[in-house]
């Protein structure tokens, strides 16, 4: 019911040794100029109390990233207004790219990943977030994620 990306699409393993780059489980900085946080796109599963989630990376402005970092361990941080960001995780289970979809990042209580709200467009991911998905769709996603080369289908 949950799949996650290890890094933003722009991350290169060569950045691991760079002084102006950082990749943690929650935050990423590339070349001291690009800032990302990890959050969850949550999708209700129709006919159940379950929620399917994608662990994704969203770019933030330097100002919004700094504010989020300053409040990272501060109780009450969830009262912050949402921050605009661009989705920087490509989810190849969709027919069109998910890169650069407009989002709003909602901070949650300490210890919880931010909630990523997609702009309500006609992109299939945004539609699924608004309308929910079936258990069959969850299974379809699982097969696509676990067997990206098509193996195991059929």
XYZ file of C-alpha atoms in Angstrom:
154
model
C 0.000 0.000 0.000
C 3.077 2.241 -0.098
C 5.912 2.733 -2.562
C 8.675 5.258 -2.194
C 11.426 6.905 -4.227
C 14.880 7.015 -2.675
C 15.853 10.374 -4.175
C 14.548 13.146 -6.432
C 14.799 12.430 -10.157
C 17.619 14.990 -10.461
C 19.829 13.219 -7.896
C 23.020 11.677 -9.252
C 25.058 9.210 -7.153
C 28.116 11.342 -7.990
C 26.627 14.004 -5.685
C 27.235 11.748 -2.651
C 30.744 13.135 -2.150
C 29.978 16.784 -2.985
C 30.120 19.306 -0.134
C 27.173 21.279 -1.540
C 24.883 18.244 -1.845
C 22.922 16.300 0.758
C 20.552 13.358 0.598
C 18.829 12.130 3.759
C 15.627 10.120 4.104
C 13.619 13.360 4.373
C 15.567 16.186 2.737
C 17.805 16.767 -0.261
C 19.983 19.642 -1.466
C 21.646 19.635 -4.884
C 24.590 21.940 -5.527
C 23.423 24.265 -2.752
C 20.779 25.609 -5.158
C 17.950 23.070 -5.380
C 15.954 21.981 -2.338
C 13.650 19.005 -1.876
C 11.577 17.357 0.831
C 10.025 13.925 0.860
C 6.299 13.663 1.322
C 3.334 11.420 0.656
C 0.778 11.528 -2.103
C -2.117 9.703 -0.471
C -4.842 8.070 -2.521
C -7.988 6.632 -0.927
C -8.778 3.008 -1.792
C -12.417 2.859 -2.849
C -14.625 0.619 -0.710
C -12.156 0.404 2.175
C -10.577 2.418 4.968
C -7.163 1.883 3.350
C -4.977 4.563 1.824
C -2.400 3.915 -0.871
C 0.578 6.260 -0.780
C 3.477 7.251 -2.957
C 6.610 8.485 -1.158
C 7.737 11.298 -3.454
C 10.136 14.226 -3.607
C 8.992 17.793 -4.099
C 11.170 20.791 -4.861
C 10.712 23.813 -2.628
C 12.006 27.341 -2.805
C 15.078 28.032 -0.679
C 12.915 30.108 1.678
C 10.266 27.397 2.147
C 12.896 24.673 2.526
C 14.725 26.724 5.195
C 11.461 27.330 7.053
C 10.603 23.616 6.957
C 14.107 22.721 8.168
C 13.917 25.277 11.004
C 10.618 23.778 12.187
C 11.523 20.120 11.534
C 11.437 19.092 15.219
C 9.062 21.823 16.454
C 5.701 20.746 17.897
C 2.849 22.609 16.226
C 4.641 22.845 12.882
C 1.504 21.465 11.219
C -0.105 24.908 11.619
C 2.238 26.280 8.921
C 0.548 27.177 5.629
C 1.265 24.768 2.747
C 4.255 25.443 0.487
C 4.176 25.375 -3.300
C 6.451 22.831 -4.942
C 7.111 20.852 -8.106
C 6.898 17.060 -8.072
C 10.381 15.701 -8.784
C 9.621 11.987 -8.753
C 8.786 10.185 -11.957
C 6.170 7.501 -11.372
C 6.366 5.406 -14.562
C 3.058 3.616 -13.916
C 1.279 6.635 -15.432
C 0.944 7.215 -19.199
C 2.370 10.744 -18.959
C 5.232 11.935 -16.796
C 4.600 12.971 -13.217
C 7.687 15.199 -13.203
C 6.958 18.867 -12.592
C 3.331 18.494 -11.574
C 2.316 21.427 -9.362
C 1.870 20.550 -5.683
C 1.238 21.967 -2.252
C 3.223 20.480 0.618
C 1.326 20.361 3.901
C 3.474 19.972 7.005
C 2.189 17.463 9.553
C 3.034 16.827 13.211
C 6.652 16.014 14.110
C 7.539 12.496 13.027
C 5.040 12.417 10.133
C 5.934 12.957 6.495
C 4.353 15.965 4.802
C 1.173 15.472 2.799
C 1.595 16.296 -0.894
C -1.518 17.700 -2.529
C -1.485 17.732 -6.317
C -2.974 20.598 -8.249
C -6.404 19.361 -9.402
C -5.654 18.751 -13.087
C -6.642 15.988 -15.489
C -3.326 14.149 -14.992
C -4.198 10.543 -14.008
C -2.271 10.810 -10.720
C -4.153 13.977 -9.729
C -7.456 12.363 -10.706
C -6.648 9.292 -8.593
C -5.803 11.473 -5.602
C -9.175 13.194 -5.889
C -11.374 10.205 -6.726
C -9.567 7.209 -5.236
C -8.495 3.890 -6.744
C -9.765 0.331 -6.626
C -7.942 -2.601 -5.051
C -7.415 -3.896 -8.594
C -5.575 -0.657 -9.411
C -3.420 -1.116 -6.282
C -2.508 -4.613 -7.544
C -1.778 -3.208 -11.014
C 0.566 -0.611 -9.488
C 2.266 -3.294 -7.370
C 2.982 -5.435 -10.439
C 4.279 -2.427 -12.387
C 6.543 -1.302 -9.520
C 7.822 -4.743 -8.554
C 8.265 -5.930 -12.153
C 9.039 -2.818 -14.211
C 10.321 -4.881 -17.138
C 6.977 -6.622 -17.509
C 8.129 -9.867 -15.908
C 5.523 -11.448 -13.688
C 2.592 -10.112 -15.712
C -0.005 -12.277 -17.267
